[in-house]
mmCIF file of C-alpha atoms in Angstrom:
data_model
loop_
_atom_site.group_PDB
_atom_site.id
_atom_site.type_symbol
_atom_site.label_atom_id
_atom_site.label_comp_id
_atom_site.label_asym_id
_atom_site.label_seq_id
_atom_site.Cartn_x
_atom_site.Cartn_y
_atom_site.Cartn_z
ATOM 1 C CA MET A 71 5.278 -0.940 -15.716
ATOM 2 C CA ALA A 72 2.881 -2.725 -14.260
ATOM 3 C CA LYS A 73 0.204 -4.879 -15.335
ATOM 4 C CA ALA A 74 -0.399 -7.895 -13.004
ATOM 5 C CA SER A 75 1.666 -9.633 -15.469
ATOM 6 C CA ASP A 76 4.354 -7.438 -15.347
ATOM 7 C CA LEU A 77 4.397 -7.545 -11.521
ATOM 8 C CA GLN A 78 4.584 -11.094 -11.385
ATOM 9 C CA ARG A 79 7.460 -11.128 -14.011
ATOM 10 C CA TYR A 80 9.438 -8.810 -11.715
ATOM 11 C CA LEU A 81 8.841 -10.876 -8.654
ATOM 12 C CA ASN A 82 9.857 -14.075 -10.764
ATOM 13 C CA ASN A 83 13.073 -12.339 -12.080
ATOM 14 C CA ASN A 84 13.882 -11.501 -8.550
ATOM 15 C CA GLY A 85 13.450 -15.035 -7.182
ATOM 16 C CA ILE A 86 10.485 -13.968 -4.752
ATOM 17 C CA PRO A 87 7.888 -16.559 -3.803
ATOM 18 C CA TYR A 88 4.369 -15.075 -3.798
ATOM 19 C CA ARG A 89 0.856 -16.111 -4.230
ATOM 20 C CA ILE A 90 -1.535 -14.902 -6.410
ATOM 21 C CA ILE A 91 -5.413 -14.702 -4.983
ATOM 22 C CA GLU A 92 -8.275 -14.167 -7.291
ATOM 23 C CA HIS A 93 -11.353 -12.977 -5.856
ATOM 24 C CA ASN A 94 -14.653 -11.320 -6.991
ATOM 25 C CA PRO A 95 -14.370 -7.643 -7.822
ATOM 26 C CA ALA A 96 -13.833 -5.090 -4.680
ATOM 27 C CA PHE A 97 -13.243 -1.576 -4.783
ATOM 28 C CA SER A 98 -12.014 -0.558 -1.037
ATOM 29 C CA ALA A 99 -9.141 -2.074 1.093
ATOM 30 C CA HIS A 100 -11.717 -3.677 3.523
ATOM 31 C CA GLY A 101 -13.944 -5.195 0.557
ATOM 32 C CA VAL A 102 -10.540 -6.542 -0.854
ATOM 33 C CA SER A 103 -9.620 -8.045 2.482
ATOM 34 C CA VAL A 104 -12.997 -9.760 2.730
ATOM 35 C CA ALA A 105 -13.172 -10.986 -1.077
ATOM 36 C CA ALA A 106 -9.503 -12.109 -1.020
ATOM 37 C CA HIS A 107 -9.881 -13.965 2.543
ATOM 38 C CA VAL A 108 -6.925 -12.060 3.751
ATOM 39 C CA ALA A 109 -6.596 -10.737 7.463
ATOM 40 C CA GLU A 110 -7.024 -6.848 7.422
ATOM 41 C CA LYS A 111 -3.684 -6.451 9.275
ATOM 42 C CA ASP A 112 -1.967 -8.397 6.400
ATOM 43 C CA MET A 113 -3.738 -6.388 3.559
ATOM 44 C CA ALA A 114 -1.907 -3.415 2.511
ATOM 45 C CA LYS A 115 -3.479 -0.328 0.997
ATOM 46 C CA THR A 116 -1.326 2.142 -1.085
ATOM 47 C CA ILE A 117 -1.977 5.954 -0.940
ATOM 48 C CA ILE A 118 -0.315 8.506 -3.182
ATOM 49 C CA LEU A 119 0.643 11.880 -1.651
ATOM 50 C CA GLN A 120 2.235 15.014 -2.745
ATOM 51 C CA ILE A 121 4.791 15.999 -0.154
ATOM 52 C CA ASP A 122 5.879 19.708 -1.063
ATOM 53 C CA GLY A 123 5.186 19.028 -4.678
ATOM 54 C CA LYS A 124 6.664 15.597 -4.875
ATOM 55 C CA PHE A 125 4.772 12.543 -5.251
ATOM 56 C CA TRP A 126 5.226 9.558 -2.730
ATOM 57 C CA MET A 127 3.625 6.383 -2.398
ATOM 58 C CA THR A 128 2.323 5.478 1.167
ATOM 59 C CA VAL A 129 1.829 1.892 2.126
ATOM 60 C CA LEU A 130 -0.301 1.039 5.355
ATOM 61 C CA ARG A 131 -2.425 -1.659 6.738
ATOM 62 C CA SER A 132 -5.775 -1.749 5.335
ATOM 63 C CA ASP A 133 -7.306 -1.066 8.823
ATOM 64 C CA TYR A 134 -5.259 1.996 9.645
ATOM 65 C CA LYS A 135 -5.993 5.403 8.698
ATOM 66 C CA ILE A 136 -3.430 7.818 7.084
ATOM 67 C CA ASN A 137 -2.329 10.869 9.142
ATOM 68 C CA LEU A 138 -1.188 13.846 6.895
ATOM 69 C CA HIS A 139 -0.182 15.565 10.180
ATOM 70 C CA MET A 140 2.303 13.045 11.212
ATOM 71 C CA ILE A 141 3.699 12.866 7.556
ATOM 72 C CA LYS A 142 4.034 16.543 7.710
ATOM 73 C CA GLN A 143 5.646 16.603 10.781
ATOM 74 C CA ALA A 144 8.287 13.731 9.694
ATOM 75 C CA PHE A 145 9.382 15.461 6.631
ATOM 76 C CA GLY A 146 9.039 19.136 8.034
ATOM 77 C CA ALA A 147 6.915 19.564 4.946
ATOM 78 C CA HIS A 148 4.713 22.700 4.324
ATOM 79 C CA HIS A 149 2.146 21.081 2.096
ATOM 80 C CA VAL A 150 1.063 17.425 2.186
ATOM 81 C CA HIS A 151 -2.093 16.221 0.452
ATOM 82 C CA LEU A 152 -3.770 13.202 -1.293
ATOM 83 C CA ALA A 153 -2.976 13.090 -5.170
ATOM 84 C CA HIS A 154 -5.786 13.586 -7.535
ATOM 85 C CA GLU A 155 -7.340 10.778 -9.508
ATOM 86 C CA GLU A 156 -5.779 12.507 -12.604
ATOM 87 C CA ASP A 157 -2.493 12.026 -10.965
ATOM 88 C CA LEU A 158 -3.024 8.247 -10.262
ATOM 89 C CA ASN A 159 -4.066 7.789 -13.999
ATOM 90 C CA THR A 160 -1.096 9.495 -15.087
ATOM 91 C CA LEU A 161 1.643 7.830 -12.564
ATOM 92 C CA PHE A 162 -0.280 4.276 -13.096
ATOM 93 C CA PRO A 163 -1.614 4.166 -16.309
ATOM 94 C CA ASP A 164 -1.561 0.245 -16.412
ATOM 95 C CA CYS A 165 -3.434 -0.039 -13.323
ATOM 96 C CA GLN A 166 -7.052 0.401 -12.468
ATOM 97 C CA LEU A 167 -7.798 3.380 -10.442
ATOM 98 C CA GLY A 168 -6.610 2.799 -6.924
ATOM 99 C CA THR A 169 -5.200 -0.650 -7.470
ATOM 100 C CA MET A 170 -1.546 0.194 -7.915
ATOM 101 C CA PRO A 171 0.819 -2.394 -6.157
ATOM 102 C CA PRO A 172 3.118 -0.846 -3.372
ATOM 103 C CA PHE A 173 6.262 -0.996 -5.615
ATOM 104 C CA GLY A 174 6.546 2.625 -6.229
ATOM 105 C CA ASN A 175 10.194 1.799 -7.324
ATOM 106 C CA LEU A 176 8.890 0.435 -10.370
ATOM 107 C CA TYR A 177 7.330 3.661 -11.305
ATOM 108 C CA GLY A 178 9.975 6.201 -10.016
ATOM 109 C CA VAL A 179 7.899 6.863 -6.902
ATOM 110 C CA PRO A 180 9.739 6.853 -3.463
ATOM 111 C CA VAL A 181 7.727 4.656 -0.812
ATOM 112 C CA LEU A 182 6.992 5.297 2.671
ATOM 113 C CA VAL A 183 5.808 2.251 4.838
ATOM 114 C CA ASP A 184 4.007 2.538 8.117
ATOM 115 C CA GLN A 185 5.786 0.984 11.028
ATOM 116 C CA ALA A 186 2.570 -1.341 11.876
ATOM 117 C CA LEU A 187 2.760 -2.833 8.479
ATOM 118 C CA ALA A 188 6.544 -3.465 8.578
ATOM 119 C CA GLU A 189 6.148 -5.403 11.771
ATOM 120 C CA ASP A 190 4.030 -8.029 9.959
ATOM 121 C CA ASP A 191 5.588 -11.317 8.502
ATOM 122 C CA GLN A 192 3.296 -11.139 5.506
ATOM 123 C CA ILE A 193 1.931 -8.449 3.149
ATOM 124 C CA ALA A 194 -0.930 -8.744 0.758
ATOM 125 C CA PHE A 195 -1.865 -6.087 -1.833
ATOM 126 C CA ASN A 196 -3.821 -5.284 -4.927
ATOM 127 C CA ALA A 197 -2.082 -6.251 -8.238
ATOM 128 C CA CYS A 198 -3.190 -3.559 -10.770
ATOM 129 C CA CYS A 199 -6.751 -4.630 -10.972
ATOM 130 C CA TYR A 200 -9.897 -5.183 -8.757
ATOM 131 C CA THR A 201 -9.791 -8.695 -8.865
ATOM 132 C CA LYS A 202 -6.273 -9.991 -7.900
ATOM 133 C CA VAL A 203 -4.020 -9.823 -4.745
ATOM 134 C CA VAL A 204 -0.577 -10.930 -4.287
ATOM 135 C CA LYS A 205 0.635 -12.221 -1.086
ATOM 136 C CA MET A 206 4.221 -12.565 0.141
ATOM 137 C CA LYS A 207 6.791 -12.163 2.823
ATOM 138 C CA TYR A 208 7.122 -8.535 4.019
ATOM 139 C CA GLU A 209 10.859 -9.040 4.195
ATOM 140 C CA ASP A 210 11.033 -9.857 0.469
ATOM 141 C CA PHE A 211 9.075 -6.609 -0.298
ATOM 142 C CA ARG A 212 11.281 -4.553 1.704
ATOM 143 C CA ARG A 213 14.437 -5.977 0.088
ATOM 144 C CA LEU A 214 13.029 -4.997 -3.368
ATOM 145 C CA VAL A 215 11.657 -1.691 -2.496
ATOM 146 C CA ASN A 216 13.650 -0.225 0.312
ATOM 147 C CA PRO A 217 10.986 2.054 1.744
ATOM 148 C CA LEU A 218 11.279 4.702 4.109
ATOM 149 C CA VAL A 219 9.582 3.108 7.416
ATOM 150 C CA GLY A 220 8.036 5.408 9.857
ATOM 151 C CA GLN A 221 4.993 6.204 11.764
ATOM 152 C CA TYR A 222 2.446 7.382 9.260
ATOM 153 C CA ALA A 223 -0.901 6.234 10.048
ATOM 154 C CA GLU A 224 -3.152 5.484 13.136
ATOM 155 C CA PRO A 225 -4.654 2.277 14.002
ATOM 156 C CA PRO A 226 -8.633 2.002 13.888
ATOM 157 C CA PHE A 227 -10.737 3.634 16.339
ATOM 158 C CA VAL A 228 -11.482 0.927 19.153
ATOM 159 C CA ARG A 229 -14.711 1.734 21.149
ATOM 160 C CA GLU A 230 -14.176 1.045 24.797
ATOM 161 C CA GLU A 231 -16.947 -1.067 26.406
ATOM 162 C CA VAL A 232 -18.837 0.959 29.161
ATOM 163 C CA TRP A 233 -20.318 -1.366 31.763
#
């Protein structure tokens, strides 16, 4: 699975309303958010981890930072690390590097969703390429993917103003 057209077919076959947003090429979660004119809190980024040797897809708000220690504690795991580029190419051969949609169920990869993202009404995410974003209701995403929701990320650092 999963060129952008395959993803669209999957959503259509499941009767899910969504919107495709085309934008100039962007290569980071922040860049995609800006290029697609989507609020960073609504933009999801997908990070692939290995937890004790098994691949997991972790989905979090694009303005949050993944916390491997939290994941290690949540799973009682011994080893948690980011997947290598070679792993991404193998797991998601039809997607440009780093643009996999958060539908791990389509690739046989279980999905974790950070609690902060799960509290949003909308979710937007890369659609297998550097120039397309899909935007849909979070509840529809949750129903299709059935992710394990927990606290896996931290909010962005907010500098306190000193007067």
